[in-house]
Short mmCIF file of C-alpha atoms in Angstrom, two decimals:
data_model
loop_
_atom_site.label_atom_id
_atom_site.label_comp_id
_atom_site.label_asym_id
_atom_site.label_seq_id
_atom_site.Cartn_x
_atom_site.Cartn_y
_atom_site.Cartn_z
CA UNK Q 1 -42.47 -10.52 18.56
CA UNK Q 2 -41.29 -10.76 15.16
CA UNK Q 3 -43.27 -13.82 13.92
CA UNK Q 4 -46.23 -12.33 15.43
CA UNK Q 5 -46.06 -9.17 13.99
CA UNK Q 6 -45.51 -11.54 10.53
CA UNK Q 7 -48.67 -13.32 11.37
CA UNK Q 8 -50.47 -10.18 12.29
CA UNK Q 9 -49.10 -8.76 8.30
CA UNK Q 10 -49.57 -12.18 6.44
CA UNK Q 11 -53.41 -12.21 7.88
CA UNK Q 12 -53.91 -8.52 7.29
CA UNK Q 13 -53.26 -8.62 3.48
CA UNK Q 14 -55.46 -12.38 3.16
CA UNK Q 15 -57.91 -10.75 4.45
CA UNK Q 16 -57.83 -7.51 1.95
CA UNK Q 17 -57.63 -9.61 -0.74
CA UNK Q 18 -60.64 -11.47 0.76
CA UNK Q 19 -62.51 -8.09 0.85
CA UNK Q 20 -61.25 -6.76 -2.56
CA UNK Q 21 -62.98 -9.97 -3.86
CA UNK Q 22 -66.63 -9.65 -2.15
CA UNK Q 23 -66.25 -5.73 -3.45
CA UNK Q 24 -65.93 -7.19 -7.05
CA UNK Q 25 -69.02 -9.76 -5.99
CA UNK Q 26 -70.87 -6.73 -4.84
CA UNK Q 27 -73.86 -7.13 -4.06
CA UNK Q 28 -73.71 -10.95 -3.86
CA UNK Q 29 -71.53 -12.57 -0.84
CA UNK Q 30 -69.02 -14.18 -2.04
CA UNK Q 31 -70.39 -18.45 -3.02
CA UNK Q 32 -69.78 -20.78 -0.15
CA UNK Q 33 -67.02 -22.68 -1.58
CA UNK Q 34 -64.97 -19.72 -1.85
CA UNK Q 35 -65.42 -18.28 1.58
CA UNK Q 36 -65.44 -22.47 3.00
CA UNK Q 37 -61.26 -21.44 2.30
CA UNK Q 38 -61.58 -17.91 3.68
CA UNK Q 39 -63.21 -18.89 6.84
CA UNK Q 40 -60.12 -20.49 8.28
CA UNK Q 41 -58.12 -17.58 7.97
CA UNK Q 42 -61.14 -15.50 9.24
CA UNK Q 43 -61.05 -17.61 12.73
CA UNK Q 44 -57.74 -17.30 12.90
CA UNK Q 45 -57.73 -13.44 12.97
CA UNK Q 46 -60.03 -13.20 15.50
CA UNK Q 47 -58.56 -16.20 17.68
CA UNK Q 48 -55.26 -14.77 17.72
CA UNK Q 49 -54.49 -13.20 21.23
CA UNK Q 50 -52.09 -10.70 19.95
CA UNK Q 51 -54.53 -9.15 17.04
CA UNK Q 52 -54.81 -5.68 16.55
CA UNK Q 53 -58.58 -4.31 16.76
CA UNK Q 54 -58.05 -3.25 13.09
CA UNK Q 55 -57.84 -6.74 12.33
CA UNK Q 56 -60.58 -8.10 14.19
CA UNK Q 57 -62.98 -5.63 12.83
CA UNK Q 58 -61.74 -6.31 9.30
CA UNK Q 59 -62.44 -10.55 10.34
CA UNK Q 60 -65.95 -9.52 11.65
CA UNK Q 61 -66.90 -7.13 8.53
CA UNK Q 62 -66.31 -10.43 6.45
CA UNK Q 63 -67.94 -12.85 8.72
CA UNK Q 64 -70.99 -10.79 8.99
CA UNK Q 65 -71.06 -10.30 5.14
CA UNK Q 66 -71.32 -14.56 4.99
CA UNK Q 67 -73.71 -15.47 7.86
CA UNK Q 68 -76.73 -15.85 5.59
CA UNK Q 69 -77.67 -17.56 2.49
CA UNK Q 70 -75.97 -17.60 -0.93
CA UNK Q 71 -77.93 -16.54 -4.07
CA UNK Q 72 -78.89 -20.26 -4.48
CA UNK Q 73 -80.43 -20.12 -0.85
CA UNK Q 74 -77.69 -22.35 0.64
CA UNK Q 75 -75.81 -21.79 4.23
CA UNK Q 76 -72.54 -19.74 3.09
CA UNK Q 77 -70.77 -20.54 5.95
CA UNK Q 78 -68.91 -24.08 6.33
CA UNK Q 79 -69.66 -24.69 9.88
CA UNK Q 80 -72.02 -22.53 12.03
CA UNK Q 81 -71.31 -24.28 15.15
CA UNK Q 82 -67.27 -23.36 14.62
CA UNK Q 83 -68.57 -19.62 13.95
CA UNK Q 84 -70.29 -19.21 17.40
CA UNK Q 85 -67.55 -20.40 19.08
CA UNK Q 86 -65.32 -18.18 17.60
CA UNK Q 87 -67.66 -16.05 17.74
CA UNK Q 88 -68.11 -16.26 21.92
CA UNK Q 89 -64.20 -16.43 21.86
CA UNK Q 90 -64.28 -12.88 20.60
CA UNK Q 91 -66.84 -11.40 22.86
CA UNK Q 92 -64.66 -12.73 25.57
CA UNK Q 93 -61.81 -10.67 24.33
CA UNK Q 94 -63.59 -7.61 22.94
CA UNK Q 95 -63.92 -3.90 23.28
CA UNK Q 96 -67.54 -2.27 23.49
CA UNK Q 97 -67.36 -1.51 19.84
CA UNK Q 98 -66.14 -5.26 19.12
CA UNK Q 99 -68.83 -6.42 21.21
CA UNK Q 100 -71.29 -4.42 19.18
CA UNK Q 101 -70.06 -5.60 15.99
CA UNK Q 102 -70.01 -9.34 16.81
CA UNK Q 103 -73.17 -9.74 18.76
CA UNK Q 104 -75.44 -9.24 15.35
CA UNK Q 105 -73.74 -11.54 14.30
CA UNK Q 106 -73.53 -14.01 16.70
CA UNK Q 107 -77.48 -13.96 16.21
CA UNK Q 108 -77.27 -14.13 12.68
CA UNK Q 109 -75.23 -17.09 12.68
CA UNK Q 110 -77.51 -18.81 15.30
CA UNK Q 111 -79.86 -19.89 12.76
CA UNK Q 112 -78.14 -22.04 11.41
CA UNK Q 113 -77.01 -24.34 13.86
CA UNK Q 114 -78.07 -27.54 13.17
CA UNK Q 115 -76.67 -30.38 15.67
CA UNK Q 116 -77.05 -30.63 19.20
CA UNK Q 117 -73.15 -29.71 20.29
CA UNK Q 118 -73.55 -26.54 18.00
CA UNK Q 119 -76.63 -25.97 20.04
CA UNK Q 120 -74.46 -26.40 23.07
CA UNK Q 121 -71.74 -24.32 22.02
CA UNK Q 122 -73.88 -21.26 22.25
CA UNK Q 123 -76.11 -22.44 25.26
CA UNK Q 124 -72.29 -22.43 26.86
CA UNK Q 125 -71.83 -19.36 26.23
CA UNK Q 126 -74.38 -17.91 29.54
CA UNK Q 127 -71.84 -19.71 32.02
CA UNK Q 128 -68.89 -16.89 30.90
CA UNK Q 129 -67.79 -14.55 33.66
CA UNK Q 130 -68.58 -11.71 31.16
CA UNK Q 131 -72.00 -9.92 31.00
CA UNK Q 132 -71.65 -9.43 27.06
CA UNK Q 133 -71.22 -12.65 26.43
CA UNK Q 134 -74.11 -13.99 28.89
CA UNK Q 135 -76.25 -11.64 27.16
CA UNK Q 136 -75.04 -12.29 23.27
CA UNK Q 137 -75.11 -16.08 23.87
CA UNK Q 138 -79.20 -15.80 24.74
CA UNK Q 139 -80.05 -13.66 22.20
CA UNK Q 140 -78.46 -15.75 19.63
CA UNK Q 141 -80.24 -18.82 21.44
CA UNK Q 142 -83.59 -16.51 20.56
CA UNK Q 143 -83.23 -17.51 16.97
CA UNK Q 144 -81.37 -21.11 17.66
CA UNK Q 145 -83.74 -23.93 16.92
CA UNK Q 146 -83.57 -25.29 20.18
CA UNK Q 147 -85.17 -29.11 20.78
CA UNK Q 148 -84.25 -30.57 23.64
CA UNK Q 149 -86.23 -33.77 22.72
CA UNK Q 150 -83.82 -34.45 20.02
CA UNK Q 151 -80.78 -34.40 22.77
CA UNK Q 152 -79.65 -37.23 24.80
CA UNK Q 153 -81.03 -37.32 28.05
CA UNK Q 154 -77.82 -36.09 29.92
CA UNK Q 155 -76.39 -33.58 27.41
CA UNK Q 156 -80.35 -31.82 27.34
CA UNK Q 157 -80.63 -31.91 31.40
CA UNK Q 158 -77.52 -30.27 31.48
CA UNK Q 159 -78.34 -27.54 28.85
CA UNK Q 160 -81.50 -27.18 30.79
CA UNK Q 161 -80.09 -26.37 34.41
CA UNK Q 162 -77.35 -23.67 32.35
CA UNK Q 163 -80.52 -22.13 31.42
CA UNK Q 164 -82.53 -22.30 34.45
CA UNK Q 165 -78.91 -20.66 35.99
CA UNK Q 166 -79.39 -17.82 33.65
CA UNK Q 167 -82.93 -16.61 34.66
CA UNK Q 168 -80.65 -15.65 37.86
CA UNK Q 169 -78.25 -13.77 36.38
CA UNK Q 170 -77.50 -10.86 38.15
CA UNK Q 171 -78.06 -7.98 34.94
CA UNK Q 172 -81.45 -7.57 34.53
CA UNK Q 173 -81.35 -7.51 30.78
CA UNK Q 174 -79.50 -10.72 30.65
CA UNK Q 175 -82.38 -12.12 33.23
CA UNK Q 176 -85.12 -10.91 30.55
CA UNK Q 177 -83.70 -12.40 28.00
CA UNK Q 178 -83.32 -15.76 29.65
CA UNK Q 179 -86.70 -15.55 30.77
CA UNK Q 180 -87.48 -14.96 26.96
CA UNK Q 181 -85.88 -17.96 26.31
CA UNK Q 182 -86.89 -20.54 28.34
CA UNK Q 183 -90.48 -19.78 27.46
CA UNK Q 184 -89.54 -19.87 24.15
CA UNK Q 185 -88.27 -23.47 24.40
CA UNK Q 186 -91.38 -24.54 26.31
CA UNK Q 187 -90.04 -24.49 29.33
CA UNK Q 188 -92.63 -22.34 31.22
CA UNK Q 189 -93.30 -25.81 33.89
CA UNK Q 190 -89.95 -27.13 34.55
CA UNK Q 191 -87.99 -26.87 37.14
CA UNK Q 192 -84.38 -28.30 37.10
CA UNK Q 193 -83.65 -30.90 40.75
CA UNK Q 194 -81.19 -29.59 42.94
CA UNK Q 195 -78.18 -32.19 41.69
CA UNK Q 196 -78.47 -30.71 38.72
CA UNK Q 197 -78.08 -27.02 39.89
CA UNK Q 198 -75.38 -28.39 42.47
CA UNK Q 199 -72.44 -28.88 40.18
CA UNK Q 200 -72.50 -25.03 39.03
CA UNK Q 201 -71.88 -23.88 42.65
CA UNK Q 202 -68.11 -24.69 42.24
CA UNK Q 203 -68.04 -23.19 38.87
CA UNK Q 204 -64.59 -21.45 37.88
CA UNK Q 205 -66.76 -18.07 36.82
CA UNK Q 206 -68.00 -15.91 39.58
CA UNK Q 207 -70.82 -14.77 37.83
CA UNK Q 208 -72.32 -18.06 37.23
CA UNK Q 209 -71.38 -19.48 41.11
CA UNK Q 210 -73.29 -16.27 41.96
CA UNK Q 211 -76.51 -17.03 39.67
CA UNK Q 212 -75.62 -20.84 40.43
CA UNK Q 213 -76.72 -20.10 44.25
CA UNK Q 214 -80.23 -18.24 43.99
CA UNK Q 215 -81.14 -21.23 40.79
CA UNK Q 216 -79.86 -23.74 43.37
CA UNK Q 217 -82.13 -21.90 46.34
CA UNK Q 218 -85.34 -21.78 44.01
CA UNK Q 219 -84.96 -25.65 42.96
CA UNK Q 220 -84.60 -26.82 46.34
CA UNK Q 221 -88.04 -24.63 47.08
CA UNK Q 222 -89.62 -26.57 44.39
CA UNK Q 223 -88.98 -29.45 46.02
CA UNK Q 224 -91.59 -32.07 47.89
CA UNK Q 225 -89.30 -32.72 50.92
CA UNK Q 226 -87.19 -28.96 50.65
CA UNK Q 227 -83.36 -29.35 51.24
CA UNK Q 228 -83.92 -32.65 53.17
CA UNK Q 229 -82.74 -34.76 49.96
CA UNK Q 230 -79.67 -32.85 48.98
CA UNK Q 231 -78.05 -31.66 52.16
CA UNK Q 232 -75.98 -35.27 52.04
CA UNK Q 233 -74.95 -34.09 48.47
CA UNK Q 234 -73.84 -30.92 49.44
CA UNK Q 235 -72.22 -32.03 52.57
CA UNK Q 236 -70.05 -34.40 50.36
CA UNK Q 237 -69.01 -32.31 47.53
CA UNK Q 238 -68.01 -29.59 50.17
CA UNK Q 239 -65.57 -32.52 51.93
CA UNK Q 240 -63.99 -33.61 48.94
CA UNK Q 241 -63.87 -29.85 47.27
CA UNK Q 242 -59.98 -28.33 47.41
CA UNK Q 243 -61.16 -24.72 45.92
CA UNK Q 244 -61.90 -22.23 48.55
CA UNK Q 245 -64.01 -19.88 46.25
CA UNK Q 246 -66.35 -23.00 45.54
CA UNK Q 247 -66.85 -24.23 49.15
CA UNK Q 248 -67.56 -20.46 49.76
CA UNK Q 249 -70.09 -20.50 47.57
CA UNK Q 250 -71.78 -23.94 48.25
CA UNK Q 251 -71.95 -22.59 52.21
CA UNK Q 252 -73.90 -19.56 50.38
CA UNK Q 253 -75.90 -21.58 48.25
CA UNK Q 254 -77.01 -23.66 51.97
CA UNK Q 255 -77.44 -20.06 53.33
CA UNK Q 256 -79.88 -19.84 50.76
CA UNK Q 257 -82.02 -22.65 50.85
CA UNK Q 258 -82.40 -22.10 55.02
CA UNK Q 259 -86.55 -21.05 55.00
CA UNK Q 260 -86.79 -24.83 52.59
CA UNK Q 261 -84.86 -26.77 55.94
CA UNK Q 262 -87.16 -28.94 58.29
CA UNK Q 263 -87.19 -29.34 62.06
CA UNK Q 264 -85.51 -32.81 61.61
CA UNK Q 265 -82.34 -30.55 59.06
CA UNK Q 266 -81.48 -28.37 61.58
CA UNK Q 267 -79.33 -30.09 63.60
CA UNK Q 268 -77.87 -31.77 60.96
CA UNK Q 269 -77.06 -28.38 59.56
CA UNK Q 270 -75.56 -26.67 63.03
CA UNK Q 271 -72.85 -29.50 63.36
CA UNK Q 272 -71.75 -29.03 60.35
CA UNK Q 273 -71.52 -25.49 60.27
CA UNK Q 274 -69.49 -26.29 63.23
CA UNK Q 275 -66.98 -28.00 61.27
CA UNK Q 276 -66.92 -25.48 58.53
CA UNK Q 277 -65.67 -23.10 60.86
CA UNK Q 278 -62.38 -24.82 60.94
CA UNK Q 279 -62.03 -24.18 57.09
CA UNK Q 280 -58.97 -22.93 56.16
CA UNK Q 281 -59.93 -20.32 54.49
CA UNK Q 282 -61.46 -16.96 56.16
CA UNK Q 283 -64.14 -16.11 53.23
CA UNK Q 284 -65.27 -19.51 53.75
CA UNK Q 285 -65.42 -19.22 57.59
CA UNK Q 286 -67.67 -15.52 57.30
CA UNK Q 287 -69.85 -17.60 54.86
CA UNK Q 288 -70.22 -20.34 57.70
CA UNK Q 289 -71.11 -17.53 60.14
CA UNK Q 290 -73.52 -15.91 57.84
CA UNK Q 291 -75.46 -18.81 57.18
CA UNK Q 292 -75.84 -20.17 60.65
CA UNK Q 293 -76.97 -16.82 61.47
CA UNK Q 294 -79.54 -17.00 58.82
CA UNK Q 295 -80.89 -20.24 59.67
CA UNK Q 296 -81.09 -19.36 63.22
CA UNK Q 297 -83.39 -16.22 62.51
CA UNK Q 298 -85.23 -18.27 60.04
CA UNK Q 299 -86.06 -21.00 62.76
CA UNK Q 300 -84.33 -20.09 65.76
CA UNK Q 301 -87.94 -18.94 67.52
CA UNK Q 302 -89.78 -21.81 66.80
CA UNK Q 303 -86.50 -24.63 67.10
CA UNK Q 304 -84.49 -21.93 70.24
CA UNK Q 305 -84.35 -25.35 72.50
CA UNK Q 306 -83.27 -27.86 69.61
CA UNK Q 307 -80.37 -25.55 68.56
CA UNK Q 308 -79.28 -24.04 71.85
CA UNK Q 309 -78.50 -27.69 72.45
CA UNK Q 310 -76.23 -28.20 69.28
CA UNK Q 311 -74.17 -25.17 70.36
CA UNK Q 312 -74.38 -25.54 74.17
CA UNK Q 313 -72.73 -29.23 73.54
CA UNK Q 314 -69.67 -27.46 71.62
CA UNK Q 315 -68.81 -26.03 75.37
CA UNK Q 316 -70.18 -28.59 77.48
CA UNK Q 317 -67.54 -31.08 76.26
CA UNK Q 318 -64.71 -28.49 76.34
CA UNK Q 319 -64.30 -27.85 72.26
CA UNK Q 320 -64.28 -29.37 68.89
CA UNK Q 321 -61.77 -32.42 68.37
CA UNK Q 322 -57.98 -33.10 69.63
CA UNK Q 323 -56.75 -32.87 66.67
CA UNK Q 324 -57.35 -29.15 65.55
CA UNK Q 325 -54.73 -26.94 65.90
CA UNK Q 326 -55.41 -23.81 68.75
CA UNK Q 327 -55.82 -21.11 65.89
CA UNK Q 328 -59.16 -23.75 64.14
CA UNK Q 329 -60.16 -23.99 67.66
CA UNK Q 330 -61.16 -20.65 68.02
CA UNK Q 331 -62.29 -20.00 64.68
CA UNK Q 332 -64.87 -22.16 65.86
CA UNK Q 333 -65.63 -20.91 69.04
CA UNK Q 334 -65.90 -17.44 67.50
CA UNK Q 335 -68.64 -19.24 65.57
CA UNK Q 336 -70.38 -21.44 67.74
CA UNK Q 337 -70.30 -17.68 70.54
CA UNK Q 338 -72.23 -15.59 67.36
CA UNK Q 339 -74.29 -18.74 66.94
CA UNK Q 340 -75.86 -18.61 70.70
CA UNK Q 341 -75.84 -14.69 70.54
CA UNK Q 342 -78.22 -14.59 67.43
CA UNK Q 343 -79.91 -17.63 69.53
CA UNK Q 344 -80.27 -15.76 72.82
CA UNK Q 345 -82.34 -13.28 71.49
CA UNK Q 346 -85.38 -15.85 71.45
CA UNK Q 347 -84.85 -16.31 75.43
CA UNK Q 348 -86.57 -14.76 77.98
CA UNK Q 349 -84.71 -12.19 79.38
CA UNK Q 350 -84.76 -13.61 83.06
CA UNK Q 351 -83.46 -16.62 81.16
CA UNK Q 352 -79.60 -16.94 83.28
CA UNK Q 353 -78.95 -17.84 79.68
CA UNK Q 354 -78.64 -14.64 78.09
CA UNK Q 355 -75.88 -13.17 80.49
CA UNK Q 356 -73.51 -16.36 80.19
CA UNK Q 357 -74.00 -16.09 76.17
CA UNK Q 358 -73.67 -12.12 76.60
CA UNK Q 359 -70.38 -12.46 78.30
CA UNK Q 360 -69.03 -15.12 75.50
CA UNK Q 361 -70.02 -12.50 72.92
CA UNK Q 362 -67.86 -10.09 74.28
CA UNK Q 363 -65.19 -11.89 74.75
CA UNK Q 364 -64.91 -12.97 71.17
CA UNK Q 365 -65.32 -9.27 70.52
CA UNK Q 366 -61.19 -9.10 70.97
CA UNK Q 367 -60.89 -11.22 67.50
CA UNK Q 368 -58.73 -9.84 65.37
CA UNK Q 369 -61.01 -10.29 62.27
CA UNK Q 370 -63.67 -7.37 61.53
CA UNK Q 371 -65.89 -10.48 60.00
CA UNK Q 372 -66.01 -11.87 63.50
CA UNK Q 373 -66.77 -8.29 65.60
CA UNK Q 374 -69.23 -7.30 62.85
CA UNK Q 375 -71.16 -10.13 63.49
CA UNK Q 376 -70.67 -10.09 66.85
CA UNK Q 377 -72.25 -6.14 67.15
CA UNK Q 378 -74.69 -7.43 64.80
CA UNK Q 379 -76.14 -9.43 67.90
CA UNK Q 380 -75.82 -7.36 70.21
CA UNK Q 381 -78.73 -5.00 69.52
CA UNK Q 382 -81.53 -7.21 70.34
CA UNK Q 383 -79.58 -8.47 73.52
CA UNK Q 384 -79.42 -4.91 75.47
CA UNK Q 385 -83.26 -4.89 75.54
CA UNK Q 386 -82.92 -8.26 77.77
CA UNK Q 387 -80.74 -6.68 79.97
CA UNK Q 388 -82.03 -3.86 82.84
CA UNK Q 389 -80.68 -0.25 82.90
CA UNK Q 390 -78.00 -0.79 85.87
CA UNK Q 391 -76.40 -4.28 83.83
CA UNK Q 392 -76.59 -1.79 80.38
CA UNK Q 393 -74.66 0.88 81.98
CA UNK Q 394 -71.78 -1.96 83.18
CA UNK Q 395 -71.78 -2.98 79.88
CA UNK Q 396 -71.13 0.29 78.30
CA UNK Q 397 -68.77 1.27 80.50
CA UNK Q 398 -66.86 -1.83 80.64
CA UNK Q 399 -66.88 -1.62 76.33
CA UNK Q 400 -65.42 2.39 77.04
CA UNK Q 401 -62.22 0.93 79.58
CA UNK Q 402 -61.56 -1.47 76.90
CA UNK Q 403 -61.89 0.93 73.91
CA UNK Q 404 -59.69 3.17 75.85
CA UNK Q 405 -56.99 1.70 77.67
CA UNK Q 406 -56.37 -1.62 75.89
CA UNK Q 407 -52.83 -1.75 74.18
CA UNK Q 408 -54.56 -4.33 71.45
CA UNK Q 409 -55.43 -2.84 68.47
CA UNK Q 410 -58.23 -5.84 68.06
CA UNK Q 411 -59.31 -5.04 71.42
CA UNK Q 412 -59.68 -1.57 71.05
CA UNK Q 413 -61.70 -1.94 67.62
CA UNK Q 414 -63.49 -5.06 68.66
CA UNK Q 415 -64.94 -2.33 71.88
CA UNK Q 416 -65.78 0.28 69.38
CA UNK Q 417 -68.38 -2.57 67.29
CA UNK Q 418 -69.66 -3.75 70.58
CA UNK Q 419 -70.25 -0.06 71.62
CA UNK Q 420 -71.75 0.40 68.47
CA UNK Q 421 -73.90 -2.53 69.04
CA UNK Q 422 -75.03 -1.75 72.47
CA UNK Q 423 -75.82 1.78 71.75
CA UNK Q 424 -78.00 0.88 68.64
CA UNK Q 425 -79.73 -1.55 71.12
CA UNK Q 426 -80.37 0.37 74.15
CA UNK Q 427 -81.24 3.80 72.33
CA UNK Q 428 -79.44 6.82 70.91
CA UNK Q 429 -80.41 8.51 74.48
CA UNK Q 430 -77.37 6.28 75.90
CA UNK Q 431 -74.92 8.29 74.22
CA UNK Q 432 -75.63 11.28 77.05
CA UNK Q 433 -77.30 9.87 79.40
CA UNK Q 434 -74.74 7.17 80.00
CA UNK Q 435 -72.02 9.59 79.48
CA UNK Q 436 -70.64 7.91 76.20
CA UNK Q 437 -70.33 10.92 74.39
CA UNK Q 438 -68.67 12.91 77.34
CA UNK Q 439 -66.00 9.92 77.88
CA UNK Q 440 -64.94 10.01 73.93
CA UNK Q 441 -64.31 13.27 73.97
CA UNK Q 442 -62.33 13.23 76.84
CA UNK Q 443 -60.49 10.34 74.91
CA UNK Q 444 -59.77 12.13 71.53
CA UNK Q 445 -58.41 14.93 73.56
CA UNK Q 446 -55.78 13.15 75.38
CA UNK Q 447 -52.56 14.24 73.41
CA UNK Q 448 -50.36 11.71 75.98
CA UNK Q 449 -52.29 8.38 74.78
CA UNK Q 450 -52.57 7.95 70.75
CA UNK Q 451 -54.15 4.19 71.34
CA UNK Q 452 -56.84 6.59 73.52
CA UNK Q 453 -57.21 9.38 70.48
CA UNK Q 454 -57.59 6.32 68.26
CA UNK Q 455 -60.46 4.31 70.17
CA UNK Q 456 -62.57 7.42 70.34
CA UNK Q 457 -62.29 7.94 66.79
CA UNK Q 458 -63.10 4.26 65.82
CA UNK Q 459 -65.79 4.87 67.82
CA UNK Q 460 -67.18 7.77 65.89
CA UNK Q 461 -66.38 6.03 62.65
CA UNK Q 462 -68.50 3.13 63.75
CA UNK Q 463 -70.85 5.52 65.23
CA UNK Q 464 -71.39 6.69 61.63
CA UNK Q 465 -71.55 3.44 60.01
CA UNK Q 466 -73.81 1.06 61.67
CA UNK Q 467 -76.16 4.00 63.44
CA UNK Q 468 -76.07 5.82 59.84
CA UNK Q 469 -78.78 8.96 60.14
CA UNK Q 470 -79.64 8.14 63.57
CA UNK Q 471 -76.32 9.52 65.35
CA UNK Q 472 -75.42 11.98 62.61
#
């Protein structure tokens, strides 16, 4: 603590003497030689982690007074490229009135970049998780002189495809100004492949995994042959990937690109959602679920026979593999069951089908994850309409027993989504005319049974949430 507060002193008083000198230079900045030995101690002020705002300010006060020319016309400042970075380094770090001190300047500074990994340094900057560094690192690129011709192949595809990611990015002004800037650098025609867009999916940032998926979606669109060509790639950078937020987001970035898969992808796509399901990782599992979903009301009307075979096969030979442990086992048969319930709803309702899947669905309704019942009530809707009045009514009132009189917390909340489900299906007329709303209160009234009180009131709660307007 004591050195840094001695580090914190010794580059407070450089950097008044630094400032007493451009007052005697006044109006002139200080010549480029002189502050070429200032600038060092400059960086370091605004590097340090443990600097006071006082002395950041005072840094960025000189830095801004030296980001232009000398009298003699000549680039004050010994290294541009080394300025933005600090520069971005800053922003990273930085208080709103920091930020709005340093991004003038950031754009100031940008002019005078002059090689390509300067260039880079500030095209960099749009992958950071923050938004005021996204947006300060474009508009500096607004005055950059940007040539991509002049860049190796590799080092300008990949400054490309960080730019093509940016036009995605999820604050509108930040999207503007990307948009300014890739017509800007004549970019107006071009359209980044997949492989290139691929690698940013398993970004460390959030932001840019999250801009990283709809830039991925949109180049795979673009595409002759749509996902066809880079499903393999995906596939194999999700087998061999060991973070759990980047195979999350690679299964959302395949959720995305489901309306650019062909007949001849689907199946492809199914089994290996299959396996996905046996991902360690929950977030990665609901992403799974979500995107089979997806591609199944995408193409599940036109493709109901081609996919109903993919999941009817999980059951048919009695499960996945041998070697998954029972918990993996029914994280994918949770799956696979929401997988033929968002199916069934493209089968004829006399189709024997629809009551065999119907029954899975509510078994897997007992999960004890709210991902799982969610998505399960989420199928349900479409379903009741299959079903006739007399095999609706056993339904609800097999959904009230269990929301009732089950000692399973998971059982009774799993009944309250399915009841949710069902209702939203069959009509808001169910809740008196099949005595759902005369059973719940019966329920929340019963001061011997809490788990009773409790199921009614989950039920209202869900009520609330998924019917919204309708049941309030």
């Amino acid at each position: 603590m004591h050195l840094v507060n001695f580090e914190t002193r010794m580059l407070s008083e450089a950097l008044e003497l630094a400032k007493g000198a451009l007052e005697d230079n006044d109006p002139d900045p200080l010549p480029a030689p002189v502050f070429g030995m200032i600038f060092p101690i400059v960086s370091h002020a605004l590097l340090l982690p443990e600097a006071p705002k006082s002395l950041r300010i005072e840094a960025l006060t000189l830095l801004a007074a030296h980001a232009g020319d000398d009298e003699d016309g000549i680039p004050i400042l010994p290294s541009a490229g080394a300025a933005v970075r600090v520069l971005l380094n800053t922003l990273s770090n930085a208080t709103p009135d920091v930020v709005n001190l340093a991004k003038p300047i950031l754009s100031d500074v940008s002019r005078y970049l002059q090689t390509s990994d300067d260039v880079l340094a500030l095209v960099n900057g749009v992958e950071s998780e923050f938004r005021a560094v996204r947006g300060a690192s474009l508009s500096g690129l607004l005055s950059a002189p940007l040539d991509f011709s002049s860049m190796d192949e590799c080092v300008a595809a990949e400054a490309i495809a960080k730019l093509f990611i940016a036009r995605f990015d999820s604050d509108d002004g930040n999207k503007a100004l990307a948009e300014e800037v890739w017509v800007l650098c004549g970019l107006s025609d071009t359209v980044p492949p997949p492989a290139d867009i691929l690698e940013f999916l398993t970004h460390e940032s959030a932001a840019t995994r999250t801009s990283a998926i709809d830039a991925f979606s949109a180049s795979v669109a673009h595409q002759e042959n749509g996902m066809s060509t880079s499903l393999p790639k995906l596939f194999a950078a999700f087998n061999t990937c060991e973070r759990s937020y980047a195979r999350d987001s690679m299964i959302k970035g395949l959720g995305a690109c489901t309306p650019s898969l062909s007949a001849r992808d689907l199946p492809l796509v199914s089994t290996f959602l299959t396996k996905v399901l046996t991902d360690v990782d929950g977030a990665v599992r609901a992403a799974a679920v979500e995107t089979g979903r997806t591609m199944i009301d995408a193409h599940g009307a036109e493709h109901t026979q081609q996919l109903l075979a993919v999941y009817e096969a999980y059951f048919d030979r009695g499960g996945s593999r041998s070697d998954l442990s029972e918990e993996a086992e029914d994280h994918v048969r949770q799956g696979v069951v929401v997988f033929l319930g968002a199916l069934a709803v493209h089968l004829d309702k006399d189709d024997e089908k629809v009551r065999a899947i119907l029954t899975r669905l509510l078994e897997v309704l007992s999960t004890p994850s709210e991902a799982v019942q969610r998505s399960v009530a989420d199928c349900l809707p479409p379903l009741m309409k299959k079903l006739n009045e007399d095999e609706q009514r056993a339904l609800v009132d097999a959904l009230l027993q269990q929301l009732t009189s089950s000692e399973s917390y998971a059982d009774r909340r799993g009944a309250a989504f399915g009841l949710a489900g069902a209702v939203k299906g069959i009509g808001m007329s169910s809740l008196k005319g099949m005595n759902i709303m005369d059973t719940l209160k019966v329920a929340i009234e019963d001061k011997k049974n809490p788990a009773s009180r409790e199921g009614a009131v989950m039920a209202f709660e869900l009520f609330c949430t998924r019917l919204g307007r309708l049941f309030e």
